[in-house]
């Protein structure tokens, strides 16, 4: 157990819908990262927050957004979902942006 | 841009034997870290080992060790005394100081352990 928690574990929804994925980092970690793992794209970095502020953006679609709250938990919002958004979404956390990232168990999203 | 390449999509090893997984990377940075993560069937991403580029000594964690060849930009993972629980997909990952924190992953190598 890495200490990073993610909810829900599984999510099944329809095209066009909106979902929210939640992540709680390890105690003491200030940095949160979101990654997407799909069969055709592999593991891709989406976005990073550090102590509530957006720090880096990767291959994140405009339909996706994220935030980190004062208690340091983070949410990833996915809207206007498409079939291609079906993937495993990981949250990772680290003490700061230079330290080792520890991953949560992931949220499996299936868009039908 | 930095890249990470794992050229072995699949590997197999006999239980109790040793296996080496390969990884090469490309970067112009001098300050970076390299990682191996394990993803078992549960899909959890588990940190196996970490290597700082400035360290000449190869990292070791119990049965797991790396062969870090900085000039060749090679970072292989050696698993000794392979166990059935080692069966998983293994990802090589790169972190560079200019990346503001993001990890760049290779395509992964699926390791099968035969009893």
mmCIF file of N, CA and C in Angstrom, chain A residues 14 20 39 52 59-60 74 105:
data_model
loop_
_atom_site.group_PDB
_atom_site.id
_atom_site.type_symbol
_atom_site.label_atom_id
_atom_site.label_comp_id
_atom_site.label_asym_id
_atom_site.label_seq_id
_atom_site.Cartn_x
_atom_site.Cartn_y
_atom_site.Cartn_z
ATOM 1 N N UNK A 14 -21.489 6.782 -19.766
ATOM 2 C CA UNK A 14 -21.832 6.855 -21.184
ATOM 3 C C UNK A 14 -21.131 8.034 -21.852
ATOM 4 N N UNK A 20 -15.948 12.697 -12.075
ATOM 5 C CA UNK A 20 -14.903 13.272 -11.226
ATOM 6 C C UNK A 20 -14.167 12.150 -10.531
ATOM 7 N N UNK A 39 -4.298 1.520 -23.676
ATOM 8 C CA UNK A 39 -3.605 0.471 -24.434
ATOM 9 C C UNK A 39 -2.767 1.052 -25.556
ATOM 10 N N UNK A 52 -1.415 23.138 -4.057
ATOM 11 C CA UNK A 52 -2.589 23.869 -4.500
ATOM 12 C C UNK A 52 -2.440 24.603 -5.824
ATOM 13 N N UNK A 59 -0.133 16.038 -21.640
ATOM 14 C CA UNK A 59 -1.073 15.805 -22.737
ATOM 15 C C UNK A 59 -2.511 15.759 -22.234
ATOM 16 N N UNK A 60 -2.934 16.816 -21.611
ATOM 17 C CA UNK A 60 -4.284 16.843 -21.054
ATOM 18 C C UNK A 60 -5.226 17.550 -22.012
ATOM 19 N N UNK A 74 -6.889 15.969 -4.473
ATOM 20 C CA UNK A 74 -7.021 16.471 -5.834
ATOM 21 C C UNK A 74 -8.182 15.780 -6.541
ATOM 22 N N UNK A 105 -3.897 3.253 -6.473
ATOM 23 C CA UNK A 105 -4.331 2.026 -7.148
ATOM 24 C C UNK A 105 -4.988 2.268 -8.504
#
